[in-house]
Amino acid sequence: MSLSERDKKHLWHPLTQHKLHPESIGITHAKGAVLYAEDGKEYIDGIASWYTSAYGHCHPYIVKKVQEQVAKLDQVVFAGLTHPPVVELSEALINILPDNQNKLFFSDNGSTSVEVAIKMSLQYHFNRGEKRNVLIAFEEGFHGDTFGAMSVSGLSVYNGPFEDFFISVERIPVPNGENNNEVLEKLTAIITNNEVASFIFEPLVQGAAAMKMHDASGLDMLIETCKKHGVLTIADEVMTGFGKTGKHFASLHLHHYPDIMCMSKALTAGMAPMAITSCTEEIYQAFYSNEIGKGLFHGHTYSANPIACSAALAGISLLQSEEMQANIKRVIKSHQKFNERIKNHPKIARTRQCGIIYAIDLDVEMERYGNLRDKLLNFFLENGLFMRPLGSTIYISAPYVISDEQLEKIYEKIEFLLQKIL
Ligand SMILES: *Cc1c(COP(=O)(O)O)cnc(C)c1O
């Protein structure tokens, strides 16, 4: 029996309605930008396996570093103990983060990094004797699937069963350049009328909202205003971190840096689940006390796992290498050229790019295509591409090491789709 068949017996996949989508493709190995399936088919990984494998799958340097670490120290309690990979990682990461970030708190995935950020922001005020109980977030944001993270995400039918249990959140539209002042007024009114603890946002690109992009100067104004009112700012860089926007972090495109940052996904280069919530020294100081209860009593068993830390450390050194930076520049230019080629196509409503992320909104009547997303997904699979369109948006966020030929293959298939299929 194939993996696909055996899979159906006991496995329950994420974000999947199994009655409508019973099939899973068996992937046996991966290299660079390519996934290899059990039936011999190959797929170009156009989304870097949910933005994790930024430097390519099974990169030999990362594999070597992880193998060395596995043989030395596998796992150790991170309360009261420490180890070389986490200490080296802290130094390397602080070195590339915005210069106001100074402390790192570890957890296991993007959602938990957001939970930690939310708890940090609530307890920060609590420890200072202020009870602030409202958070501000962007409409259509996505911050994960645990309760706090769901609460600050945009409202969606998927979260319907849980809405009654959410924490208090006020939502504002993203600044698009034209509405910047209106959004700022809305934010100010919310801050004036509520006890606001923090403002959480995906900086510059909202991944799950189909790679919606917003105005950096508009976001800067919002952060500046929050700072004036003692409202903490949380940049969820789980998707945008580690080179996606052309800089190491999206927050580095801003003048006002966030107080707290969430990282996961490409943090470990796709090798292991791990997440970090970083913060300023000022936030850390609000927890630093002779009173035990003022500490941040949050912890995950696998916090700062040495193997995951070694993968992250190797990933950061690849990110900083001239070779990887040249790859990032090459992919950015390549998308820009492709955009010139197709942006005026009648089947395209609009296109947008931020760093290596490129998105196309199709101008098609959804009804005419029944389930458009499935049609697009299947078209790409049949053509050797693993892409996951969001609604009528097709986007590319491939590993930086994707070759020019592989990029051209993605472009040609998109063009073929526009000319012949839609
Ligand atoms: C993926 C994602 C998350 C959630 O991360 P998980 O590891 O899937 O829990 C949170 N925020 C953003 C911006 C993300 O893209």
Short mmCIF file of N, CA and C in Angstrom, two decimals, residues 52 78 86 89 93 97 103-117 120 143 236-239 242 261-269 271-278 298-300 302-305 308-309 312:
data_model
loop_
_atom_site.label_atom_id
_atom_site.label_comp_id
_atom_site.label_asym_id
_atom_site.label_seq_id
_atom_site.Cartn_x
_atom_site.Cartn_y
_atom_site.Cartn_z
N THR A 52 8.87 27.98 5.73
CA THR A 52 9.88 27.52 6.69
C THR A 52 11.25 27.30 6.04
N PHE A 78 15.32 23.64 30.22
CA PHE A 78 15.83 25.00 30.02
C PHE A 78 15.47 25.91 31.20
N VAL A 86 22.05 27.40 22.44
CA VAL A 86 21.10 28.48 22.74
C VAL A 86 21.85 29.78 23.04
N LEU A 89 23.05 31.05 19.72
CA LEU A 89 21.90 31.55 18.96
C LEU A 89 21.45 32.92 19.47
N LEU A 93 21.25 36.06 17.02
CA LEU A 93 19.94 36.63 16.70
C LEU A 93 19.85 38.10 17.14
N LEU A 97 18.57 41.39 14.93
CA LEU A 97 17.25 41.96 15.23
C LEU A 97 17.34 43.49 15.30
N LYS A 103 16.02 40.66 24.81
CA LYS A 103 15.80 39.40 25.53
C LYS A 103 14.99 38.45 24.67
N LEU A 104 15.27 37.16 24.80
CA LEU A 104 14.59 36.15 23.98
C LEU A 104 13.89 35.13 24.87
N PHE A 105 12.62 34.86 24.57
CA PHE A 105 11.85 33.85 25.30
C PHE A 105 11.45 32.75 24.31
N PHE A 106 11.73 31.49 24.66
CA PHE A 106 11.52 30.40 23.70
C PHE A 106 10.19 29.67 23.88
N SER A 107 9.62 29.27 22.74
CA SER A 107 8.48 28.34 22.75
C SER A 107 8.58 27.46 21.50
N ASP A 108 7.45 26.86 21.09
CA ASP A 108 7.55 25.79 20.08
C ASP A 108 7.04 26.10 18.69
N ASN A 109 6.17 27.08 18.55
CA ASN A 109 5.59 27.35 17.22
C ASN A 109 5.08 28.78 17.16
N GLY A 110 4.66 29.19 15.98
CA GLY A 110 4.23 30.58 15.80
C GLY A 110 3.13 30.99 16.75
N SER A 111 2.13 30.11 16.90
CA SER A 111 1.00 30.45 17.77
C SER A 111 1.45 30.66 19.22
N THR A 112 2.34 29.80 19.69
CA THR A 112 2.78 29.96 21.09
C THR A 112 3.65 31.20 21.23
N SER A 113 4.38 31.57 20.19
CA SER A 113 5.19 32.80 20.29
C SER A 113 4.25 34.00 20.45
N VAL A 114 3.07 33.91 19.83
CA VAL A 114 2.07 34.98 19.96
C VAL A 114 1.43 34.95 21.36
N GLU A 115 1.11 33.74 21.84
CA GLU A 115 0.56 33.63 23.21
C GLU A 115 1.52 34.29 24.20
N VAL A 116 2.80 33.97 24.08
CA VAL A 116 3.80 34.52 24.99
C VAL A 116 3.81 36.05 24.88
N ALA A 117 3.75 36.56 23.63
CA ALA A 117 3.77 38.01 23.43
C ALA A 117 2.56 38.67 24.09
N MET A 120 3.01 38.50 27.86
CA MET A 120 4.04 39.48 28.24
C MET A 120 3.43 40.87 28.31
N HIS A 143 -2.71 35.20 13.35
CA HIS A 143 -1.64 35.05 14.33
C HIS A 143 -1.54 33.65 14.90
N ASP A 236 4.31 40.50 14.74
CA ASP A 236 4.30 39.07 14.49
C ASP A 236 5.07 38.83 13.19
N GLU A 237 6.36 38.48 13.34
CA GLU A 237 7.23 38.25 12.18
C GLU A 237 7.38 36.76 11.89
N VAL A 238 6.39 35.98 12.34
CA VAL A 238 6.48 34.53 12.14
C VAL A 238 6.65 34.20 10.65
N MET A 239 5.91 34.93 9.78
CA MET A 239 6.04 34.68 8.35
C MET A 239 7.10 35.58 7.71
N PHE A 242 13.41 36.66 8.71
CA PHE A 242 14.51 35.95 8.08
C PHE A 242 14.56 36.08 6.55
N MET A 261 8.68 41.04 19.46
CA MET A 261 8.63 40.40 18.14
C MET A 261 8.44 38.90 18.27
N CYS A 262 7.63 38.33 17.36
CA CYS A 262 7.39 36.88 17.33
C CYS A 262 8.07 36.28 16.12
N MET A 263 8.81 35.19 16.36
CA MET A 263 9.51 34.51 15.26
C MET A 263 9.29 33.02 15.32
N SER A 264 9.14 32.41 14.16
CA SER A 264 9.10 30.94 14.06
C SER A 264 9.33 30.62 12.58
N LYS A 265 8.63 29.63 12.04
CA LYS A 265 8.74 29.27 10.62
C LYS A 265 10.21 29.21 10.15
N ALA A 266 10.72 30.20 9.42
CA ALA A 266 12.09 30.09 8.88
C ALA A 266 13.17 30.20 9.97
N LEU A 267 12.76 30.47 11.21
CA LEU A 267 13.74 30.55 12.31
C LEU A 267 14.66 29.33 12.32
N THR A 268 14.10 28.15 12.18
CA THR A 268 14.91 26.93 12.21
C THR A 268 15.14 26.37 10.81
N ALA A 269 14.93 27.20 9.78
CA ALA A 269 15.19 26.81 8.40
C ALA A 269 14.41 25.56 7.99
N MET A 271 13.83 22.91 9.85
CA MET A 271 14.40 21.67 10.39
C MET A 271 13.67 21.16 11.63
N ALA A 272 13.11 22.06 12.41
CA ALA A 272 12.51 21.64 13.68
C ALA A 272 11.55 22.73 14.14
N PRO A 273 10.50 22.35 14.88
CA PRO A 273 9.59 23.38 15.38
C PRO A 273 10.21 24.13 16.55
N MET A 274 10.24 25.44 16.45
CA MET A 274 10.73 26.25 17.56
C MET A 274 10.26 27.69 17.32
N ALA A 275 10.11 28.44 18.38
CA ALA A 275 9.70 29.83 18.22
C ALA A 275 10.36 30.68 19.28
N ILE A 276 10.48 31.96 18.98
CA ILE A 276 11.07 32.90 19.93
C ILE A 276 10.20 34.16 19.99
N THR A 277 9.98 34.65 21.21
CA THR A 277 9.37 35.96 21.40
C THR A 277 10.47 36.84 21.97
N SER A 278 10.84 37.88 21.23
CA SER A 278 11.90 38.77 21.73
C SER A 278 11.27 40.04 22.27
N HIS A 298 5.55 31.03 32.33
CA HIS A 298 5.08 30.36 31.12
C HIS A 298 6.25 29.49 30.68
N GLY A 299 5.98 28.24 30.30
CA GLY A 299 7.10 27.40 29.88
C GLY A 299 6.64 26.21 29.09
N HIS A 300 7.41 25.86 28.09
CA HIS A 300 7.12 24.66 27.30
C HIS A 300 8.25 23.66 27.51
N TYR A 302 9.83 21.60 25.70
CA TYR A 302 10.93 21.57 24.74
C TYR A 302 11.57 22.95 24.50
N SER A 303 11.35 23.89 25.40
CA SER A 303 11.92 25.24 25.24
C SER A 303 13.40 25.19 24.90
N ALA A 304 13.77 25.89 23.83
CA ALA A 304 15.19 26.04 23.45
C ALA A 304 15.88 24.69 23.27
N ASN A 305 15.17 23.75 22.66
CA ASN A 305 15.77 22.43 22.38
C ASN A 305 17.11 22.63 21.63
N ALA A 308 17.09 22.08 17.76
CA ALA A 308 16.40 23.16 17.05
C ALA A 308 17.26 24.43 17.07
N CYS A 309 17.91 24.70 18.21
CA CYS A 309 18.78 25.89 18.30
C CYS A 309 19.95 25.79 17.33
N ALA A 312 18.70 26.68 13.95
CA ALA A 312 18.45 28.12 13.84
C ALA A 312 19.76 28.89 13.67
#
